[in-house]
JSON list of C-alpha atoms in Angstrom, two decimals:
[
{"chain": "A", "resi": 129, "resn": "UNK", "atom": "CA", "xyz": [32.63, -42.93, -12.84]},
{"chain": "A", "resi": 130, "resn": "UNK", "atom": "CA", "xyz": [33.83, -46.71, -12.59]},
{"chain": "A", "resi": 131, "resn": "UNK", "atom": "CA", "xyz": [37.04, -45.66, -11.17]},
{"chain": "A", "resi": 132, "resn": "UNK", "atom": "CA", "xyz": [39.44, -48.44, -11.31]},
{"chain": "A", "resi": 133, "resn": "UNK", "atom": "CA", "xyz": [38.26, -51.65, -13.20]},
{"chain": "A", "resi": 134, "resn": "UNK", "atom": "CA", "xyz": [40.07, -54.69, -13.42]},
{"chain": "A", "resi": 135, "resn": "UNK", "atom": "CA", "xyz": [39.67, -58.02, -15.03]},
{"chain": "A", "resi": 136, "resn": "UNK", "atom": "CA", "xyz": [39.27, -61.30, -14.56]},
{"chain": "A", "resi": 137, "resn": "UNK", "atom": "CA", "xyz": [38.27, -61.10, -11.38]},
{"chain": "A", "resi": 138, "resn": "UNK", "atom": "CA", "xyz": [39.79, -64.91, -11.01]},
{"chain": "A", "resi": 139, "resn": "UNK", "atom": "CA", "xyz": [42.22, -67.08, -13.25]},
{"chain": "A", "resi": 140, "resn": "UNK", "atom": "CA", "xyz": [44.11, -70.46, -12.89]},
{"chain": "A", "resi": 141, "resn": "UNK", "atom": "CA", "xyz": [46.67, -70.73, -15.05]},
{"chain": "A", "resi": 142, "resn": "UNK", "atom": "CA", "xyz": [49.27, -73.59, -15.80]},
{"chain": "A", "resi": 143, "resn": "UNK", "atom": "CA", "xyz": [52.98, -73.38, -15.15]},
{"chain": "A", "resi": 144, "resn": "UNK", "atom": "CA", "xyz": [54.03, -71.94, -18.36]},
{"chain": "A", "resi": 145, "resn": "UNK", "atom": "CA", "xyz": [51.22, -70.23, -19.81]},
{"chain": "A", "resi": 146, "resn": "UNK", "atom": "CA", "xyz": [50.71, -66.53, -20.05]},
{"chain": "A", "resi": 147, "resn": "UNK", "atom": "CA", "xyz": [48.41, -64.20, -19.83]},
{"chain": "A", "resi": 148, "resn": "UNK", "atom": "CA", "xyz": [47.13, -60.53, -19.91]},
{"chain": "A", "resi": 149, "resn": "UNK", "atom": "CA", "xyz": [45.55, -58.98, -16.47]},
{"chain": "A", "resi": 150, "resn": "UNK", "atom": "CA", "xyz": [43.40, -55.58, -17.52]},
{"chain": "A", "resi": 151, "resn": "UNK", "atom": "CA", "xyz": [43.04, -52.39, -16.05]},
{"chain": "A", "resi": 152, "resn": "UNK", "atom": "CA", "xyz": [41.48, -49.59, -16.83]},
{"chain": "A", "resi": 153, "resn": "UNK", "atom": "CA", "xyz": [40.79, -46.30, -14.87]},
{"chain": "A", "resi": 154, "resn": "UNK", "atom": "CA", "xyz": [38.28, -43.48, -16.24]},
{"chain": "A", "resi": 155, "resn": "UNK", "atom": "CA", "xyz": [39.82, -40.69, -14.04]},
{"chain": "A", "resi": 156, "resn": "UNK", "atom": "CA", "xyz": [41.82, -39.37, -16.37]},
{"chain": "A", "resi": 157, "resn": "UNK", "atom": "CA", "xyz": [44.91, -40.38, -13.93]},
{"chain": "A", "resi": 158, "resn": "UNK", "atom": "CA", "xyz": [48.26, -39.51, -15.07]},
{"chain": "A", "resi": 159, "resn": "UNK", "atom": "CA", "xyz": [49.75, -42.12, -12.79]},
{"chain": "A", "resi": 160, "resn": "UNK", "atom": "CA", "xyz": [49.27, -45.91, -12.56]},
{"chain": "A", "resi": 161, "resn": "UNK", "atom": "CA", "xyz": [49.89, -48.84, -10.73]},
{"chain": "A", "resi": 162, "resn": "UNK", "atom": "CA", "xyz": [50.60, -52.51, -10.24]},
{"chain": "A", "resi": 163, "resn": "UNK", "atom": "CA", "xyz": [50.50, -54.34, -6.80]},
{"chain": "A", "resi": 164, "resn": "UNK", "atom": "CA", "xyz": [50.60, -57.69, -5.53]},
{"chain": "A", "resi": 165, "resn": "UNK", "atom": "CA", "xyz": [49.52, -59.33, -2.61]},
{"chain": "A", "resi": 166, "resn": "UNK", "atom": "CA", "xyz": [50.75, -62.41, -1.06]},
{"chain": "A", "resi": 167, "resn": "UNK", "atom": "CA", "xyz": [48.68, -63.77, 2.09]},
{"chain": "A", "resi": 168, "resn": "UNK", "atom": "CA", "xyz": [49.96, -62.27, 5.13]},
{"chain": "A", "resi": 169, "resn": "UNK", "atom": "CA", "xyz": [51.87, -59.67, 2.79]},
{"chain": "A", "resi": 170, "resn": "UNK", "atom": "CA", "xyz": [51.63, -55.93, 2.61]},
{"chain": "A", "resi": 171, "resn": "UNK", "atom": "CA", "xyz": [51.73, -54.71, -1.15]},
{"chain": "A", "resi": 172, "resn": "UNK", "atom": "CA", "xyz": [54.32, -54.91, -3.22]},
{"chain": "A", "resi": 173, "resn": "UNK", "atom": "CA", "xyz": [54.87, -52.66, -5.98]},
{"chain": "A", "resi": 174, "resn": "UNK", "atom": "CA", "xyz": [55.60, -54.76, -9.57]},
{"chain": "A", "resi": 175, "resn": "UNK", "atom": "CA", "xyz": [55.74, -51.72, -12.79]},
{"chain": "A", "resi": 176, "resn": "UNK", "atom": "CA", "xyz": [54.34, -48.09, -12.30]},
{"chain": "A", "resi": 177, "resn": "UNK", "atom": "CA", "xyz": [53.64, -45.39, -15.01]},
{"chain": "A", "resi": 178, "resn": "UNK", "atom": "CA", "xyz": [53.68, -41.50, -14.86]},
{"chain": "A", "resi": 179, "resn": "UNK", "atom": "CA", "xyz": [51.51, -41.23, -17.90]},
{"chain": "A", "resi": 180, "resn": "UNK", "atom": "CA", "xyz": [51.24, -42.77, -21.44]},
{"chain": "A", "resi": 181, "resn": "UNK", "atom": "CA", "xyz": [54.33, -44.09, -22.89]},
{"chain": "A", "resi": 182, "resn": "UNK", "atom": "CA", "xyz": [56.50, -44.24, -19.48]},
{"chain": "A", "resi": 183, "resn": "UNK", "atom": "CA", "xyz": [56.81, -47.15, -17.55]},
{"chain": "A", "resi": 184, "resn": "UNK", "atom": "CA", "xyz": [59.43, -47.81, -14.93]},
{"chain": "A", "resi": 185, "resn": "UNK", "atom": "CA", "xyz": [59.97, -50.66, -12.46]},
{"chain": "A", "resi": 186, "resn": "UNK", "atom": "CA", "xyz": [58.92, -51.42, -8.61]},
{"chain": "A", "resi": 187, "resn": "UNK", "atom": "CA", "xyz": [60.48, -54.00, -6.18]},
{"chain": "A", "resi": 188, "resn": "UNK", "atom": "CA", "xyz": [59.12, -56.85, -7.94]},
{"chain": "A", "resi": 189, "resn": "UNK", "atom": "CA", "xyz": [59.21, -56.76, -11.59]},
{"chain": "A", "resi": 190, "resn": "UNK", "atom": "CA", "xyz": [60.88, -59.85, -12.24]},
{"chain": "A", "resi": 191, "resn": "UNK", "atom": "CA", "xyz": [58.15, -61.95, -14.65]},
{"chain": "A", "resi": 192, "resn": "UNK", "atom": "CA", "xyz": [56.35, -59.30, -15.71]},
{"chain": "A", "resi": 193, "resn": "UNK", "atom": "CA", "xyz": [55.96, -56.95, -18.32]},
{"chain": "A", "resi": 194, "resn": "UNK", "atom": "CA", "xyz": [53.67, -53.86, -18.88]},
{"chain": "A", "resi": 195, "resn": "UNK", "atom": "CA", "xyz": [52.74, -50.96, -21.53]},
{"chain": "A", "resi": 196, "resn": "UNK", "atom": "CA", "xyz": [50.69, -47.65, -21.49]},
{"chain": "A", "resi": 197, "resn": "UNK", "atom": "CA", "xyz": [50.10, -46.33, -24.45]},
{"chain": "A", "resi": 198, "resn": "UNK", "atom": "CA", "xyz": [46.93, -45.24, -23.57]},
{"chain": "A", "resi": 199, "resn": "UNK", "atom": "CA", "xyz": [45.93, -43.27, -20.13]},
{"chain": "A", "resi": 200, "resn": "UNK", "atom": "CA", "xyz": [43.17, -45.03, -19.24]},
{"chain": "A", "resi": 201, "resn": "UNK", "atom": "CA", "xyz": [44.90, -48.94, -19.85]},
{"chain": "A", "resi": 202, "resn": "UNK", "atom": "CA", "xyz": [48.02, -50.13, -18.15]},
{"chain": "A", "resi": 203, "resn": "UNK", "atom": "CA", "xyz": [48.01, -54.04, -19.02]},
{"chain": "A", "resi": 204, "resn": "UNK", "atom": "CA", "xyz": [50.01, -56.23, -16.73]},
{"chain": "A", "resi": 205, "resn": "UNK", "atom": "CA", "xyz": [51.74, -59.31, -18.89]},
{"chain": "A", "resi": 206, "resn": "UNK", "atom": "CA", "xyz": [52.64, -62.51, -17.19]},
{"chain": "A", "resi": 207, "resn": "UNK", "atom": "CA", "xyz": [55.32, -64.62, -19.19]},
{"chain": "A", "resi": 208, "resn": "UNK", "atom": "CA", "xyz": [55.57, -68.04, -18.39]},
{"chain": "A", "resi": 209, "resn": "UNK", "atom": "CA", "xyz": [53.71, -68.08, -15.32]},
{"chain": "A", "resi": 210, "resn": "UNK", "atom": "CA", "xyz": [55.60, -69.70, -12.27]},
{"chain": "A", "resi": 211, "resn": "UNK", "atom": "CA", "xyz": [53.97, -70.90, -8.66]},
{"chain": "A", "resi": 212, "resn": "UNK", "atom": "CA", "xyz": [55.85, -67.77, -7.29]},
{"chain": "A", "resi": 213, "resn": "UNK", "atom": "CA", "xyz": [53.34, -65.72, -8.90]},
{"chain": "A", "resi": 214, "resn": "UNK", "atom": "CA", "xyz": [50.25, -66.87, -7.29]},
{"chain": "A", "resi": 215, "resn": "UNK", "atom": "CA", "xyz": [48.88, -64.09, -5.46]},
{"chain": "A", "resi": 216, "resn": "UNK", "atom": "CA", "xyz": [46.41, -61.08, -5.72]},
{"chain": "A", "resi": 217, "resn": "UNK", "atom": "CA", "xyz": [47.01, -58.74, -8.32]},
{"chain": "A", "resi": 218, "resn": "UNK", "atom": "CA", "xyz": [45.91, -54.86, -7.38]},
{"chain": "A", "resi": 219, "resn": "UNK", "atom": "CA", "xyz": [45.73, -51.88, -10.04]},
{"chain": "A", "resi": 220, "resn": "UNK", "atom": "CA", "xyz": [45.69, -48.83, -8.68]},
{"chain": "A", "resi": 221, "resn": "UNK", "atom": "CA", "xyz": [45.79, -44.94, -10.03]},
{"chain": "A", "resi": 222, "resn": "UNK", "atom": "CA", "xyz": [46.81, -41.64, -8.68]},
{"chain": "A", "resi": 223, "resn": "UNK", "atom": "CA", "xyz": [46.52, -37.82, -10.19]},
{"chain": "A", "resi": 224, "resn": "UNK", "atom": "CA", "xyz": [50.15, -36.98, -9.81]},
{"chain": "A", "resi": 225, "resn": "UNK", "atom": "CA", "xyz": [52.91, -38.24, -8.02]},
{"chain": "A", "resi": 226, "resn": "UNK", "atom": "CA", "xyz": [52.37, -35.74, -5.47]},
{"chain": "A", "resi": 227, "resn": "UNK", "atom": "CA", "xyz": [48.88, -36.94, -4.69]},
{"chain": "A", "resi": 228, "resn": "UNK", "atom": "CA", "xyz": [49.18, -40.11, -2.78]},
{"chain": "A", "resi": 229, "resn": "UNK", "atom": "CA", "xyz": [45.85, -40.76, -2.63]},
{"chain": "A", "resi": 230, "resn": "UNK", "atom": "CA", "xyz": [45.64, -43.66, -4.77]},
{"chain": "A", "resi": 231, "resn": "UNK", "atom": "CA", "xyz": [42.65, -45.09, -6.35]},
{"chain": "A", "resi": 232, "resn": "UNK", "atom": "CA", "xyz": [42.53, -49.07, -6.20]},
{"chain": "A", "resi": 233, "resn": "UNK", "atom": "CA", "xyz": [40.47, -51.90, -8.25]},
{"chain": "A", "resi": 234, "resn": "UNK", "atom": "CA", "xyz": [39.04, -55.09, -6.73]},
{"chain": "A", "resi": 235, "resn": "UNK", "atom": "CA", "xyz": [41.92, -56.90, -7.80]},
{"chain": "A", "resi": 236, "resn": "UNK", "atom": "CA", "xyz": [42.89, -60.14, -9.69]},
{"chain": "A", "resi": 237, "resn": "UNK", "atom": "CA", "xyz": [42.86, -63.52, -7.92]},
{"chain": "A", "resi": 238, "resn": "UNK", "atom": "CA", "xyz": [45.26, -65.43, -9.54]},
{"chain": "A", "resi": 239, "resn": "UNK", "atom": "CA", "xyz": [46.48, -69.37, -9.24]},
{"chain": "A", "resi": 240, "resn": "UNK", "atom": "CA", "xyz": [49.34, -71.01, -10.91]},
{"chain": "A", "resi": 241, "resn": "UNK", "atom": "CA", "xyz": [49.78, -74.80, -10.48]},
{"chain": "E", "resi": 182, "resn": "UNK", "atom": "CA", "xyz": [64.66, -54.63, 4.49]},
{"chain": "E", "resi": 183, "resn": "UNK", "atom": "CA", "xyz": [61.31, -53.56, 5.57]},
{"chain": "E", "resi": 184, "resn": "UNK", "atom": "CA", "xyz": [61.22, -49.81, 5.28]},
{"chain": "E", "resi": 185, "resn": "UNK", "atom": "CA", "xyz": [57.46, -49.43, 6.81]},
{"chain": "E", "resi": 186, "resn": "UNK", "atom": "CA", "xyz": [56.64, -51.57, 9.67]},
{"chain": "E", "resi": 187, "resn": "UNK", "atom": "CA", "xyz": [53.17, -52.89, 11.41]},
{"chain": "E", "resi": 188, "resn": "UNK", "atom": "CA", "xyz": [54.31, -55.06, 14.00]},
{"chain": "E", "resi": 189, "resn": "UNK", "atom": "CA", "xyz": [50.73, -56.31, 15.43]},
{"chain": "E", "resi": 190, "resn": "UNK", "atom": "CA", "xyz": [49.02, -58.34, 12.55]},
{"chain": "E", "resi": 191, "resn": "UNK", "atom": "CA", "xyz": [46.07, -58.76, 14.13]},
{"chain": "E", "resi": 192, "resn": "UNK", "atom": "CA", "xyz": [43.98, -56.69, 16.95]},
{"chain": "E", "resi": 193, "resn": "UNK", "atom": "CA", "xyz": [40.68, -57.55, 18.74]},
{"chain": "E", "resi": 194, "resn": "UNK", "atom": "CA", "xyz": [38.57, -54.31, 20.49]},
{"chain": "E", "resi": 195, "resn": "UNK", "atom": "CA", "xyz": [34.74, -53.94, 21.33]},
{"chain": "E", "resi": 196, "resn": "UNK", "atom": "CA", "xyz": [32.52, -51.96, 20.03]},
{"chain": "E", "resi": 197, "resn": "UNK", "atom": "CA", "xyz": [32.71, -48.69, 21.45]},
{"chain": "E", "resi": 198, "resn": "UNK", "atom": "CA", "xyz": [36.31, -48.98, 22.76]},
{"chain": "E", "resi": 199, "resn": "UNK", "atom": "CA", "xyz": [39.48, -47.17, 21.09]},
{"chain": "E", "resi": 200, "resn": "UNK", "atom": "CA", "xyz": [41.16, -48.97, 18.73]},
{"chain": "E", "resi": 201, "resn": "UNK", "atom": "CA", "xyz": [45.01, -48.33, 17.97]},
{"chain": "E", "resi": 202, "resn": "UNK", "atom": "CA", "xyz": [46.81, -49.03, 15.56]},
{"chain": "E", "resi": 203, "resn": "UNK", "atom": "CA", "xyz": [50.74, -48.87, 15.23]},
{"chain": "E", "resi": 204, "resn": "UNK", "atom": "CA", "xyz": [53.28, -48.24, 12.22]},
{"chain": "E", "resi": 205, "resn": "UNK", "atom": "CA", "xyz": [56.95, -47.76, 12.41]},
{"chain": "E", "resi": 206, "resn": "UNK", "atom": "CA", "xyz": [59.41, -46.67, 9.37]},
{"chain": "E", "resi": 207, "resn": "UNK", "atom": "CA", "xyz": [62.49, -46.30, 8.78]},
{"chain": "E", "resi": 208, "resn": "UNK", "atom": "CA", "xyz": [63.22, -44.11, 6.29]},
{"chain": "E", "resi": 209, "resn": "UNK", "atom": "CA", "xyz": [63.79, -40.72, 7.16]},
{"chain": "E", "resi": 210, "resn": "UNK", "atom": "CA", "xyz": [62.63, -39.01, 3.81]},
{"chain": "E", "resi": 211, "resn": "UNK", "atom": "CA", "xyz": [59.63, -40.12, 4.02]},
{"chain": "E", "resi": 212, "resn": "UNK", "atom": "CA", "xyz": [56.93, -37.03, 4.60]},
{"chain": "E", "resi": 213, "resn": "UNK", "atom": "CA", "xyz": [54.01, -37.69, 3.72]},
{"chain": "E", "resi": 214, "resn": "UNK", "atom": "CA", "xyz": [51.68, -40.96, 5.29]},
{"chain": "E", "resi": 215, "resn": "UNK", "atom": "CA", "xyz": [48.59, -42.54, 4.95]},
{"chain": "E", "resi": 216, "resn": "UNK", "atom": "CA", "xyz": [46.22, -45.03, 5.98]},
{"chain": "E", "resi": 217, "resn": "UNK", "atom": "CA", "xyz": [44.50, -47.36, 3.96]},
{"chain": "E", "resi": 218, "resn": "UNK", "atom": "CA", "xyz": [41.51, -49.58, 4.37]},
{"chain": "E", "resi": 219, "resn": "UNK", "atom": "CA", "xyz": [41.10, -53.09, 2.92]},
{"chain": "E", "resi": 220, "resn": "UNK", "atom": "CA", "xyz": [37.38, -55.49, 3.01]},
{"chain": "E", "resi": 221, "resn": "UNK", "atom": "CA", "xyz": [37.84, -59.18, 1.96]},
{"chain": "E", "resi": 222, "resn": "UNK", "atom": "CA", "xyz": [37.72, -59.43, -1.93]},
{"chain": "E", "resi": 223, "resn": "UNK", "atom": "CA", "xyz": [37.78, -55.42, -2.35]},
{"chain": "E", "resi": 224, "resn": "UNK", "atom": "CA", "xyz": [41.01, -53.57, -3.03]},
{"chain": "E", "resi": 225, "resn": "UNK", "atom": "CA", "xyz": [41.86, -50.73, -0.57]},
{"chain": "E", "resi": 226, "resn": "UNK", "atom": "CA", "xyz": [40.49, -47.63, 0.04]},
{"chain": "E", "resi": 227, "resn": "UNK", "atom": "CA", "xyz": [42.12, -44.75, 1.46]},
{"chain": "E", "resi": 228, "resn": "UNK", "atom": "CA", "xyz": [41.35, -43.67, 4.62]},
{"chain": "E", "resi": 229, "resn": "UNK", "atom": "CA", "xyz": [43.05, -40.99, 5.83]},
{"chain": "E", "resi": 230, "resn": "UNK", "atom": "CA", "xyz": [46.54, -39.26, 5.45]},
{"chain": "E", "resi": 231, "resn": "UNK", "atom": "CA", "xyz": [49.29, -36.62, 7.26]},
{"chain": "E", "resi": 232, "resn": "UNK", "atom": "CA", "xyz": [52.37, -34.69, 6.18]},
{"chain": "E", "resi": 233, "resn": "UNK", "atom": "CA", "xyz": [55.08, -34.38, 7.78]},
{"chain": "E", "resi": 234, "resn": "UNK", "atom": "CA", "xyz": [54.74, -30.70, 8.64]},
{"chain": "E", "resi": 235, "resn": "UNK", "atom": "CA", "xyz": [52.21, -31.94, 11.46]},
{"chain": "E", "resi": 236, "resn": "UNK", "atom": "CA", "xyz": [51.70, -33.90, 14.20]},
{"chain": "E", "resi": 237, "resn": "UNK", "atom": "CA", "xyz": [48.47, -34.75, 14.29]},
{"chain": "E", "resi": 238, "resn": "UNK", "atom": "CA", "xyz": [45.20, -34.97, 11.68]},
{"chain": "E", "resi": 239, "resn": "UNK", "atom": "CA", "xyz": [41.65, -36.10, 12.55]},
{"chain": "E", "resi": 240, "resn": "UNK", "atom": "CA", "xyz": [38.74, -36.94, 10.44]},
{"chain": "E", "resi": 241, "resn": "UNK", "atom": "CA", "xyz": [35.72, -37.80, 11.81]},
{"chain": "E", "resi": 242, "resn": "UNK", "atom": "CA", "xyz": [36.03, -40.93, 14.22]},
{"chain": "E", "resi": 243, "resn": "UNK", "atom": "CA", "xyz": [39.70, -41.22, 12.70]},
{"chain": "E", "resi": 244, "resn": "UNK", "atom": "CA", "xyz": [42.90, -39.81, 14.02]},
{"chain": "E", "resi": 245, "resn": "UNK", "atom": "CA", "xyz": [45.96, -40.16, 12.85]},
{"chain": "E", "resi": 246, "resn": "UNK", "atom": "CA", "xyz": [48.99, -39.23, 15.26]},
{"chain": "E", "resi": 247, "resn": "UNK", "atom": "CA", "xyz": [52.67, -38.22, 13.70]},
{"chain": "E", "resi": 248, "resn": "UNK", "atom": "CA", "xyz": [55.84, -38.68, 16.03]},
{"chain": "E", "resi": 249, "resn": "UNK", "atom": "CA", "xyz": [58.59, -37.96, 13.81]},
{"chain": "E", "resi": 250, "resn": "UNK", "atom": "CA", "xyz": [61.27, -38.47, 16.14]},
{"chain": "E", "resi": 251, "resn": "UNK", "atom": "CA", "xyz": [60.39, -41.88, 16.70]},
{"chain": "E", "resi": 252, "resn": "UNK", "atom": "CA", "xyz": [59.70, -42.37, 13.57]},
{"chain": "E", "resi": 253, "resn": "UNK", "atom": "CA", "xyz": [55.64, -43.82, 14.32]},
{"chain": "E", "resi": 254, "resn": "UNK", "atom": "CA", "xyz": [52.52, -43.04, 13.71]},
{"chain": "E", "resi": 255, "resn": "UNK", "atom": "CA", "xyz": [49.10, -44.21, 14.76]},
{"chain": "E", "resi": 256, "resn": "UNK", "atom": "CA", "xyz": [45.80, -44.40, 14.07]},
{"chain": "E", "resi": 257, "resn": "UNK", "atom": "CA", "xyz": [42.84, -43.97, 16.37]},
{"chain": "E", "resi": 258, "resn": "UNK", "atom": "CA", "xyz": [39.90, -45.19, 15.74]},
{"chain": "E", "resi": 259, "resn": "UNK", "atom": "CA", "xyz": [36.85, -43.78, 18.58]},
{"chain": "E", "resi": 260, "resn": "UNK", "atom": "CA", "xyz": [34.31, -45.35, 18.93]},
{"chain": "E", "resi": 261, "resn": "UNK", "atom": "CA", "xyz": [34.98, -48.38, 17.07]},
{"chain": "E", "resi": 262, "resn": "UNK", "atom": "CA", "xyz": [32.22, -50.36, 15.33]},
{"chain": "E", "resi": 263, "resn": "UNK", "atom": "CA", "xyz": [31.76, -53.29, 13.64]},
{"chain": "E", "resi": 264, "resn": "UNK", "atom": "CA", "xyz": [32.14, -52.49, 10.19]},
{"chain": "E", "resi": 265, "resn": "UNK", "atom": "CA", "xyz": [35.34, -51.13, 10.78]},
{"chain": "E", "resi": 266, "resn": "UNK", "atom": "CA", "xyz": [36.42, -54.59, 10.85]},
{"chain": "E", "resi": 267, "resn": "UNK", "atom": "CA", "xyz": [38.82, -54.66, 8.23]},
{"chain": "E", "resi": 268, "resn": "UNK", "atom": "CA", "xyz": [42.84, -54.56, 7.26]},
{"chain": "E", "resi": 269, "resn": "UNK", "atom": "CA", "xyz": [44.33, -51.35, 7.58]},
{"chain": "E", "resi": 270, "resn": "UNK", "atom": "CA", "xyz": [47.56, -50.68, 5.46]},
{"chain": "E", "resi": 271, "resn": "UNK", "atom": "CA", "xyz": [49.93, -47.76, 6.89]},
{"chain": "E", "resi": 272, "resn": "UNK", "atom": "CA", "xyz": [52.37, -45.98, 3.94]},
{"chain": "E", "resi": 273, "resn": "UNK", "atom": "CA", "xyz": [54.61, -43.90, 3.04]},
{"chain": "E", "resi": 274, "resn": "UNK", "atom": "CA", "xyz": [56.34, -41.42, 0.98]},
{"chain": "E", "resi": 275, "resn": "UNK", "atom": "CA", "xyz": [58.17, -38.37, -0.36]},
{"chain": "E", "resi": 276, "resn": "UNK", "atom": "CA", "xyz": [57.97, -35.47, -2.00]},
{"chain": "E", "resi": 277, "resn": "UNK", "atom": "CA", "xyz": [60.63, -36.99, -4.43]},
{"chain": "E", "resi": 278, "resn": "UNK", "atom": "CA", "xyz": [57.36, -38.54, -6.29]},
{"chain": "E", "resi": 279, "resn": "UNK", "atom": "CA", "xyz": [59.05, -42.50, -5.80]},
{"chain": "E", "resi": 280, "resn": "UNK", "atom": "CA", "xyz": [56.38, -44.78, -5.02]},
{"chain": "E", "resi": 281, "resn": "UNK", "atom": "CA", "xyz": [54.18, -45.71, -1.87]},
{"chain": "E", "resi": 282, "resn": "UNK", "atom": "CA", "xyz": [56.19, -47.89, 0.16]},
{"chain": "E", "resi": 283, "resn": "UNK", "atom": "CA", "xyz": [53.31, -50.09, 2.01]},
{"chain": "E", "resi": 284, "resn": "UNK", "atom": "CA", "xyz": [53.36, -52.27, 5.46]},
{"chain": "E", "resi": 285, "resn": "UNK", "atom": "CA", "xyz": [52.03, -55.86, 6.06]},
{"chain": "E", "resi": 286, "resn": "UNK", "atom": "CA", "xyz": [48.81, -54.74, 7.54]},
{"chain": "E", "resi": 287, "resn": "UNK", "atom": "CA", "xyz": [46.94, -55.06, 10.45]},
{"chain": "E", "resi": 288, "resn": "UNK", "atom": "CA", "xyz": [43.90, -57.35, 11.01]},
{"chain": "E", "resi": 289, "resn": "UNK", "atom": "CA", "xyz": [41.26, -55.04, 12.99]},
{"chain": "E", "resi": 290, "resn": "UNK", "atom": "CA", "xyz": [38.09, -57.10, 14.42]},
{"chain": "E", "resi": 291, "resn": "UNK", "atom": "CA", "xyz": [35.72, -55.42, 16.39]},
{"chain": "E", "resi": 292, "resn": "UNK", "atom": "CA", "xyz": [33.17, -57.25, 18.25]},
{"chain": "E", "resi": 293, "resn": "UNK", "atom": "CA", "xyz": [29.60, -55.94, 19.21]}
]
């Protein structure tokens, strides 16, 4: 098992362009998960999924859009990408809802000047 | 409105000593908690976790410690080493399946 893979590993992107961060998880998780980390920052939660099809909003969605129509892929979009969303990008997976342990990938470095 | 609390970001200990670590929350739904574990340029991994329902679970050199009345819980770590140098994440949630609300962190070095 991979568990949780994520790529790139690093981007730099240019105020305005967009671009796709992957994830994938091979644990046949029903639930998934997008995090971000600013420096000195806990994580904050951006979109989550309960399973394919069903997406739902975190605490900071704002710039970001996401789809799973698969279980295994839950795609993070960044539209137009700002400063404000420089910052290390975490995927993460659970079982269920109930099971809190969650499952977390290496993460996306990402830079926007 | 910061719903899950670690007030110390950073702590120093020796090897062999206790280390403590602290977490505060608000929210009084919350009931279940865990600890997570974070190495530069890795994500986290968990570490361990309590309900609600007790006061008190250990795992190896790891305790965690459940004061619901005060709303706080700890974690223990005896003896320390070095390679549990690392930033450890305390969160919560509830049984109402919303999402892990995480704190800041705490910086853990421990010197040899």
């Amino acid at each position: 098992n991979a568990g949780v893979t994520q790529t790139p590993k690093f981007r730099i992107l240019k105020i305005g362009q967009s671009m796709t961060l992957q994830c994938t998880q091979d644990m046949n998780h029903n639930y998934m998960y997008w995090y971000r980390q600013d420096p000195g920052m806990g994580l904050k939660l951006i979109y989550y999924s309960v399973g394919a099809g069903i997406t739902d909003k975190g605490e900071v969605p704002n710039g970001y859009n996401v789809s799973r129509s698969t279980t295994e892929d839950f795609p993070l979009r960044l539209e137009l990408a700002a400063p404000s969303q420089t910052s290390v990008y975490f995927c993460a997976s659970s079982l269920s809802g109930d099971s809190y342990e969650q499952y977390f990938g290496p993460g996306t470095r990402l830079t926007v000047t | 409105d910061q719903q899950v609390k670690q007030n110390s970001p950073s702590l120093s200990v020796q090897e062999g000593r206790i280390s403590i670590l602290n977490c505060d929350y608000t929210n009084s739904m919350f009931d279940y908690f865990l600890w997570y574990k974070k190495y530069p340029a890795e994500g986290p991994t968990f570490l361990i976790s309590i309900s609600s329902i007790k006061d008190k679970n250990e795992d190896g050199r790891f305790t965690v410690f459940l004061n619901k009345s005060a709303k706080h819980l700890s974690l223990h770590i005896v003896p320390s080493q070095p390679g549990d140098s690392a930033v450890y994440f305390c969160a919560a949630g509830n049984s109402g399946n919303t999402p892990l609300v995480f704190g800041k962190g705490t910086r853990l070095s421990v010197i040899a």
